[in-house]
CSV table of C-alpha atoms and ligand atoms in Angstrom, one decimal:
chain,number,residue,atom,x,y,z
A,1,MET,CA,274.4,-29.2,147.1
A,2,THR,CA,271.4,-31.4,146.4
A,3,GLU,CA,270.0,-31.9,142.9
A,4,GLU,CA,267.1,-29.6,143.5
A,5,THR,CA,269.2,-26.6,144.5
A,6,ALA,CA,271.9,-27.2,141.8
A,7,GLU,CA,272.1,-24.3,139.4
A,8,PRO,CA,271.3,-25.0,135.8
A,9,THR,CA,274.6,-25.2,133.7
A,10,GLY,CA,275.4,-22.3,131.4
A,11,ILE,CA,274.0,-19.6,133.8
A,12,GLY,CA,276.4,-17.4,135.6
A,13,ASN,CA,276.0,-14.4,137.8
A,14,SER,CA,274.0,-11.6,136.3
A,15,GLY,CA,273.0,-8.3,137.8
A,16,ILE,CA,272.9,-4.5,137.8
A,17,VAL,CA,275.5,-2.5,139.7
A,18,ALA,CA,275.0,1.2,140.3
A,19,ILE,CA,278.2,3.2,140.4
A,20,VAL,CA,277.7,6.2,142.6
A,21,GLY,CA,279.7,8.9,144.3
A,22,ARG,CA,280.7,12.5,144.4
A,23,THR,CA,281.5,14.2,141.1
A,24,ASN,CA,285.1,13.7,139.7
A,25,VAL,CA,286.0,10.7,141.8
A,26,GLY,CA,286.5,8.6,138.6
A,27,LYS,CA,283.3,6.7,138.2
A,28,SER,CA,283.3,6.9,134.4
A,29,THR,CA,287.0,6.2,134.1
A,30,LEU,CA,286.4,3.1,136.2
A,31,VAL,CA,283.5,1.9,134.0
A,32,ASN,CA,285.5,2.4,130.9
A,33,HIS,CA,288.4,0.5,132.4
A,34,LEU,CA,286.2,-2.4,133.5
A,35,LEU,CA,284.7,-2.6,130.0
A,36,GLY,CA,288.0,-2.1,128.2
A,37,GLU,CA,286.2,0.4,125.9
A,38,LYS,CA,285.2,4.0,126.3
A,39,VAL,CA,281.5,4.1,126.9
A,40,SER,CA,281.3,7.2,129.1
A,41,ILE,CA,283.1,10.5,128.7
A,42,VAL,CA,285.6,11.7,131.3
A,43,SER,CA,286.9,15.1,132.3
A,44,ASP,CA,288.1,17.0,135.4
A,45,THR,CA,285.1,19.2,135.3
A,46,VAL,CA,282.3,18.7,137.8
A,47,GLN,CA,279.2,16.7,136.6
A,48,THR,CA,280.8,15.6,133.4
A,49,THR,CA,278.3,12.7,133.2
A,50,ARG,CA,274.8,14.0,132.7
A,51,ASN,CA,272.8,11.0,131.7
A,52,LEU,CA,272.5,7.5,133.2
A,53,ILE,CA,274.7,5.3,131.1
A,54,ARG,CA,274.4,1.6,131.1
A,55,ALA,CA,277.6,-0.3,130.3
A,56,ILE,CA,277.3,-4.1,129.8
A,57,LEU,CA,280.2,-6.5,130.6
A,58,THR,CA,279.7,-10.1,129.5
A,59,GLU,CA,282.1,-12.8,130.6
A,60,PRO,CA,282.0,-16.6,130.8
A,61,ARG,CA,281.1,-16.2,134.5
A,62,GLY,CA,278.2,-13.9,133.8
A,63,GLN,CA,277.0,-10.5,132.9
A,64,MET,CA,277.3,-7.2,134.8
A,65,VAL,CA,275.2,-4.2,133.9
A,66,PHE,CA,276.9,-1.0,135.3
A,67,LEU,CA,274.9,2.1,135.7
A,68,ASP,CA,277.3,5.1,135.4
A,69,THR,CA,275.6,8.0,137.2
A,70,PRO,CA,276.1,11.8,137.3
A,71,GLY,CA,278.3,12.6,140.3
A,72,VAL,CA,276.5,14.3,143.2
A,73,HIS,CA,277.6,17.8,143.6
A,74,LYS,CA,276.2,20.8,145.5
A,75,ALA,CA,273.3,21.7,143.4
A,76,GLN,CA,273.7,24.5,140.9
A,77,GLY,CA,270.3,25.4,139.6
A,78,GLU,CA,267.8,23.2,137.9
A,79,MET,CA,270.1,21.1,135.9
A,80,GLY,CA,272.4,20.3,138.8
A,81,LYS,CA,269.5,19.4,141.1
A,82,ASN,CA,268.1,17.1,138.4
A,83,LEU,CA,271.4,15.3,138.0
A,84,ASN,CA,271.7,14.8,141.7
A,85,LYS,CA,268.2,13.4,141.8
A,86,ALA,CA,268.9,11.0,138.9
A,87,ALA,CA,272.0,9.7,140.6
A,88,ARG,CA,270.2,9.2,144.0
A,89,ALA,CA,267.3,7.4,142.3
A,90,ALA,CA,269.7,5.1,140.3
A,91,VAL,CA,270.4,3.0,143.4
A,92,GLN,CA,266.8,1.8,143.6
A,93,GLY,CA,266.2,-1.7,142.5
A,94,VAL,CA,269.8,-2.6,141.7
A,95,ASP,CA,271.6,-5.8,142.7
A,96,ALA,CA,274.6,-4.1,144.3
A,97,ILE,CA,275.9,-0.6,144.9
A,98,LEU,CA,279.5,0.4,144.2
A,99,LEU,CA,280.4,3.7,146.0
A,100,VAL,CA,283.5,5.3,144.5
A,101,LEU,CA,285.6,7.5,146.8
A,102,ASP,CA,288.6,9.6,145.9
A,103,ARG,CA,291.2,8.4,148.3
A,104,SER,CA,293.5,11.3,147.4
A,105,SER,CA,291.1,14.0,148.7
A,106,LYS,CA,289.4,14.4,152.1
A,107,PRO,CA,285.8,13.4,152.6
A,108,ALA,CA,283.4,16.0,151.4
A,109,LEU,CA,279.7,16.6,152.2
A,110,GLU,CA,278.6,14.6,149.2
A,111,ASP,CA,280.7,11.6,150.4
A,112,ASP,CA,279.0,11.9,153.8
A,113,GLY,CA,275.6,11.8,152.1
A,114,TRP,CA,276.4,8.7,150.1
A,115,LEU,CA,277.8,6.9,153.2
A,116,ARG,CA,274.6,7.7,155.0
A,117,ARG,CA,272.6,6.3,152.1
A,118,LEU,CA,274.6,3.1,152.2
A,119,ALA,CA,274.1,2.7,155.9
A,120,ARG,CA,270.4,2.0,155.3
A,121,GLU,CA,270.9,-0.2,152.3
A,122,GLU,CA,269.7,-3.8,152.3
A,123,GLY,CA,271.6,-5.2,149.3
A,124,PRO,CA,275.4,-5.7,148.9
A,125,CYS,CA,277.6,-2.5,149.1
A,126,ILE,CA,281.1,-2.2,147.8
A,127,ILE,CA,283.3,0.8,148.5
A,128,ALA,CA,286.2,1.4,146.2
A,129,PHE,CA,288.9,3.9,147.1
A,130,ASN,CA,289.9,5.2,143.7
A,131,LYS,CA,293.1,7.1,142.7
A,132,SER,CA,295.4,4.8,144.7
A,133,ASP,CA,298.2,5.8,142.2
A,134,ARG,CA,298.3,9.2,144.0
A,135,ASN,CA,300.5,9.6,147.1
A,136,PHE,CA,298.0,11.4,149.3
A,137,ASN,CA,295.9,8.8,151.1
A,138,CYS,CA,292.8,9.8,153.1
A,139,SER,CA,291.3,6.3,153.4
A,140,SER,CA,291.4,6.3,157.2
A,141,ALA,CA,289.4,9.6,157.4
A,142,TYR,CA,286.7,7.9,155.2
A,143,LYS,CA,286.7,4.8,157.4
A,144,GLU,CA,286.4,6.9,160.6
A,145,LEU,CA,283.5,8.8,159.0
A,146,TRP,CA,281.8,5.5,158.1
A,147,ASN,CA,282.2,4.2,161.6
A,148,GLU,CA,280.6,7.3,163.1
A,149,ILE,CA,277.7,7.1,160.6
A,150,LYS,CA,277.2,3.4,161.3
A,151,LEU,CA,277.1,3.9,165.0
A,152,GLU,CA,274.7,6.9,164.7
A,153,LYS,CA,272.4,5.0,162.3
A,154,GLU,CA,272.7,1.7,164.2
A,155,SER,CA,273.4,0.2,160.8
A,156,ALA,CA,274.2,-3.5,160.3
A,157,VAL,CA,275.6,-2.9,156.8
A,158,GLU,CA,279.1,-4.3,156.3
A,159,PRO,CA,280.5,-3.0,153.0
A,160,VAL,CA,283.4,-4.7,151.2
A,161,TRP,CA,286.3,-2.2,151.0
A,162,THR,CA,288.9,-2.2,148.3
A,163,SER,CA,291.5,0.1,146.7
A,164,VAL,CA,291.9,0.7,143.0
A,165,SER,CA,293.3,3.0,140.4
A,166,ALA,CA,290.9,3.3,137.5
A,167,LEU,CA,293.7,5.2,135.7
A,168,ASN,CA,296.5,2.5,135.7
A,169,GLY,CA,294.3,-0.5,136.5
A,170,ASP,CA,295.7,-1.5,139.9
A,171,GLY,CA,293.2,-3.5,141.9
A,172,MET,CA,290.6,-3.5,139.1
A,173,ALA,CA,290.6,-7.3,138.5
A,174,GLY,CA,290.1,-7.8,142.3
A,175,LEU,CA,287.2,-5.3,142.3
A,176,LEU,CA,285.5,-7.1,139.4
A,177,ASP,CA,285.8,-10.4,141.3
A,178,ILE,CA,284.1,-8.8,144.3
A,179,LEU,CA,281.4,-7.5,142.1
A,180,PHE,CA,280.7,-10.8,140.5
A,181,GLU,CA,280.5,-12.5,143.9
A,182,ASN,CA,277.9,-10.0,145.0
A,183,ILE,CA,275.4,-10.3,142.2
A,184,PRO,CA,272.8,-13.1,142.0
A,185,VAL,CA,272.8,-16.1,139.8
A,186,GLY,CA,270.6,-15.7,136.7
A,187,PRO,CA,270.4,-15.4,133.0
A,188,PRO,CA,272.0,-12.4,131.2
A,189,LEU,CA,269.8,-9.3,130.8
A,190,PHE,CA,271.3,-8.2,127.4
A,191,PRO,CA,272.7,-10.0,124.3
A,192,ASP,CA,276.4,-10.8,124.8
A,193,ASP,CA,277.6,-8.6,122.0
A,194,ILE,CA,276.2,-5.3,123.3
A,195,LEU,CA,278.4,-2.8,125.3
A,196,THR,CA,275.9,-0.1,125.9
A,197,ASP,CA,272.3,0.8,125.0
A,198,TYR,CA,273.1,4.5,125.3
A,199,PRO,CA,271.7,6.1,122.1
A,200,ARG,CA,274.3,6.8,119.4
A,201,LYS,CA,273.0,10.4,119.1
A,202,LEU,CA,273.7,11.1,122.8
A,203,ASN,CA,277.1,9.4,122.6
A,204,ILE,CA,278.2,11.5,119.7
A,205,ALA,CA,277.0,14.6,121.5
A,206,ASP,CA,278.9,13.5,124.7
A,207,VAL,CA,282.2,13.0,122.7
A,208,ILE,CA,281.9,16.6,121.4
A,209,ARG,CA,281.1,17.9,124.9
A,210,GLU,CA,284.1,16.1,126.3
A,211,LYS,CA,286.4,17.8,123.9
A,212,LEU,CA,284.8,21.1,124.7
A,213,PHE,CA,285.3,20.5,128.4
A,214,HIS,CA,289.0,19.8,127.8
A,215,ARG,CA,289.4,23.3,126.5
A,216,LEU,CA,287.0,25.3,128.6
A,217,HIS,CA,287.7,26.2,132.1
A,218,ASP,CA,285.9,27.0,135.3
A,219,GLU,CA,282.2,27.8,135.1
A,220,LEU,CA,281.7,27.7,131.3
A,221,PRO,CA,281.3,23.9,130.9
A,222,HIS,CA,278.0,24.1,133.0
A,223,ALA,CA,276.6,26.6,130.5
A,224,VAL,CA,277.4,24.3,127.5
A,225,ALA,CA,275.3,21.5,126.1
A,226,VAL,CA,275.5,19.6,122.8
A,227,TRP,CA,272.6,18.2,120.8
A,228,VAL,CA,273.1,16.1,117.6
A,229,GLU,CA,270.5,17.3,115.1
A,230,GLU,CA,271.2,14.8,112.3
A,231,ILE,CA,273.3,11.8,111.4
A,232,VAL,CA,273.6,10.8,107.8
A,233,GLU,CA,275.2,7.5,107.5
A,234,GLY,CA,277.1,7.5,104.1
A,235,GLU,CA,279.0,4.5,102.9
A,236,LYS,CA,282.4,6.0,103.5
A,237,LYS,CA,281.6,8.8,105.9
A,238,TRP,CA,279.0,9.7,108.5
A,239,SER,CA,277.9,13.3,108.4
A,240,VAL,CA,276.8,14.8,111.7
A,241,GLU,CA,275.2,18.2,112.4
A,242,ALA,CA,275.3,19.2,116.0
A,243,SER,CA,274.4,22.3,117.9
A,244,ILE,CA,276.4,23.6,120.9
A,245,TYR,CA,274.2,25.5,123.2
A,246,VAL,CA,275.6,28.3,125.3
A,247,GLU,CA,273.7,30.8,127.4
A,248,ARG,CA,275.2,34.2,126.4
A,249,HIS,CA,276.8,35.8,123.4
A,250,SER,CA,280.1,36.3,125.2
A,251,GLN,CA,280.2,32.5,125.7
A,252,LYS,CA,279.7,31.9,122.0
A,253,GLY,CA,282.9,33.8,121.3
A,254,ILE,CA,284.8,31.7,123.8
A,255,VAL,CA,283.5,28.4,122.4
A,256,ILE,CA,284.4,29.4,118.8
A,257,GLY,CA,287.8,30.8,119.9
A,258,GLU,CA,290.2,33.2,118.2
A,259,LYS,CA,289.8,32.7,114.4
A,260,GLY,CA,287.6,29.7,115.1
A,261,ARG,CA,290.6,27.8,116.5
A,262,LEU,CA,289.0,26.3,119.5
A,263,LEU,CA,286.0,25.0,117.6
A,264,LYS,CA,288.2,23.6,114.9
A,265,TRP,CA,290.3,21.7,117.5
A,266,VAL,CA,287.1,20.3,119.1
A,267,ARG,CA,285.8,19.2,115.7
A,268,GLU,CA,289.0,17.5,114.8
A,269,GLN,CA,289.5,15.7,118.1
A,270,ALA,CA,285.9,14.5,118.2
A,271,GLU,CA,286.1,13.3,114.6
A,272,LYS,CA,289.3,11.3,115.5
A,273,GLU,CA,287.8,9.7,118.5
A,274,LEU,CA,284.5,8.9,116.8
A,275,TYR,CA,286.4,7.2,114.0
A,276,GLU,CA,288.2,5.0,116.6
A,277,MET,CA,284.8,4.3,118.3
A,278,TYR,CA,282.7,3.5,115.3
A,279,GLY,CA,285.3,2.4,112.7
A,280,VAL,CA,283.9,4.9,110.2
A,281,ARG,CA,285.1,8.4,109.2
A,282,PHE,CA,283.0,11.3,110.5
A,283,LYS,CA,282.4,14.8,109.2
A,284,LEU,CA,281.1,17.0,111.9
A,285,THR,CA,279.4,20.3,111.3
A,286,LEU,CA,279.1,22.3,114.6
A,287,TRP,CA,276.8,25.2,115.2
A,288,VAL,CA,277.2,27.4,118.3
A,289,LYS,CA,273.8,28.7,119.4
A,290,VAL,CA,272.8,31.1,122.1
A,291,GLU,CA,269.9,29.7,124.1
A,292,LYS,CA,269.3,32.1,127.0
A,293,ASN,CA,269.0,30.2,130.3
A,294,TRP,CA,268.7,26.8,128.7
A,295,ARG,CA,269.6,25.3,132.0
A,296,LYS,CA,266.3,26.6,133.3
A,297,ASN,CA,264.3,25.6,130.3
A,298,PHE,CA,262.4,22.4,131.1
A,299,TRP,CA,261.9,21.5,127.4
A,300,ILE,CA,265.5,21.8,126.5
A,301,LEU,CA,266.6,19.8,129.6
A,302,LYS,CA,264.0,17.2,128.7
A,303,LYS,CA,265.3,16.9,125.1
A,304,LEU,CA,268.9,16.5,126.4
A,305,GLY,CA,267.7,13.9,128.9
A,306,TYR,CA,268.7,16.0,131.9
A,307,ALA,CA,265.1,16.3,133.3
B,401,LIG,N1,295.2,10.0,139.3
B,401,LIG,C1,294.0,9.4,138.9
B,401,LIG,N2,293.1,10.1,138.3
B,401,LIG,C2,291.9,9.5,138.0
B,401,LIG,C3,291.6,8.2,138.3
B,401,LIG,N3,290.4,7.9,137.9
B,401,LIG,C4,289.9,9.0,137.3
B,401,LIG,N4,290.8,10.0,137.4
B,401,LIG,C5,290.7,11.4,136.8
B,401,LIG,O1,289.7,12.1,137.6
B,401,LIG,C6,288.9,13.0,136.7
B,401,LIG,C7,287.5,12.7,136.8
B,401,LIG,O2,287.2,11.4,136.2
B,401,LIG,P1,285.7,11.0,135.8
B,401,LIG,O3,285.8,9.5,135.4
B,401,LIG,O4,285.2,11.9,134.7
B,401,LIG,O5,284.9,11.2,137.1
B,401,LIG,P2,283.4,11.0,137.4
B,401,LIG,O6,283.3,10.4,138.8
B,401,LIG,O7,282.8,10.1,136.4
B,401,LIG,O8,282.9,12.5,137.4
B,401,LIG,P3,281.3,13.0,137.1
B,401,LIG,O9,280.9,12.4,135.8
B,401,LIG,O10,281.5,14.4,137.0
B,401,LIG,O11,280.5,12.5,138.3
B,401,LIG,C8,289.5,12.8,135.3
B,401,LIG,O12,290.5,13.8,135.1
B,401,LIG,C9,290.2,11.4,135.4
B,401,LIG,O13,291.3,11.3,134.5
B,401,LIG,C10,292.7,7.4,139.0
B,401,LIG,O14,292.5,6.3,139.4
B,401,LIG,N5,293.8,8.1,139.3
B,402,LIG,MG1,281.2,10.5,135.0
C-alpha cells in the first residue's frame, strides 16, 4: 500500500446494512443478538416489526448501522401493503444487504421475491440461514432456488452464505465478521454511545404491543396497535399513558380479558421489561379504545408510522 492510498488511522469500517426477509424468520432476534441489547421486539406473530428500526453497533473495528425491517408477508390490507413497501424500499442506498432465511422451513413466495431482488443487486449481499438450532434443514432447497433464479436472470451476484442461530448465538460472530468485511472504510455515522435512534415513545408502545402479541392469537394481533399518549418523567418513576387500538367491541373484551386479567398481565410484563431497559420504574396506564377500521385510516397509520 502506498502512502497516498493508506487509510487514515482511527477510521474503521462503517456502513448501513439492511436486514430483510420474510416475516418471522428472526430478523429482529438477530439484530438484538448482534447488539447484545433488545432494540427490536420479537414474537411469533407475522409482521411483528412495523417500523424501520435503526440499531447501531460500535466496535473498535468500526460502526455498523442495521436497519431492521418489517418482514414481507402476503399483503393484508392497507397496513400490510405499506409494511411490505417500506421493507422493499429499505434496501435502497445501503452498503450491504443481509437476507435472512429460515432454514427450518421450506422456501415461500416471499423468499423467492427477495432472492429475485438480490439477483439484480450491485452491492454486497449476505444470506444467513437462521434457526440452525432446529433439526429440519431446507438449505439445499433455498440454494437450488437461488441457482434457478440466477440462471434465469443471468445474474453475476455471488452472495456470501452462512448459517446462524440468532436464538443461541451459533455462527453469529462469524456473521458479524463477514458484515464488517463487506462495508466500506469510513468515519462512523453516529456517536459511539448510541444504540438506536428509534423514538422512546415508539419503543415503549412496541414493548406493550409485544406483550399483547404474546397473549393474543391468530388474527387479532393485526387488529391491535399501541400509541403512547404521554410520558411524565418523574424522579423515581416514569408515568406513561398509552392507548391500545382495536377495531371492534368484541376485540376490546379479548384484550382486557376476564376480570381484566390479560391487560393486567400485559401491564406488569411491560413495566418489568421497561425497567430493565431504561433503569427506571414505570407506571403504565393502558386504555383500550375501539377505532373502527383503523388499519384503513390513513391518519392513524401515519401517526403510528405505518404509512
Ligand atoms: N429456534 C429458533 N427460533 C428463532 C430463531 N430466531 C428467531 N426465532 C423465533 O422466531 C420468531 C420470530 O422472530 P422475530 O425476530 O420476531 O422475526 P422477524 O423476522 O423479525 O419477524 P417480523 O418482524 O414479523 O418480520 C420468534 O418466536 C423467535 O423467538 C433461531 O435462531 N432459532
Ligand atoms: Mg421483526
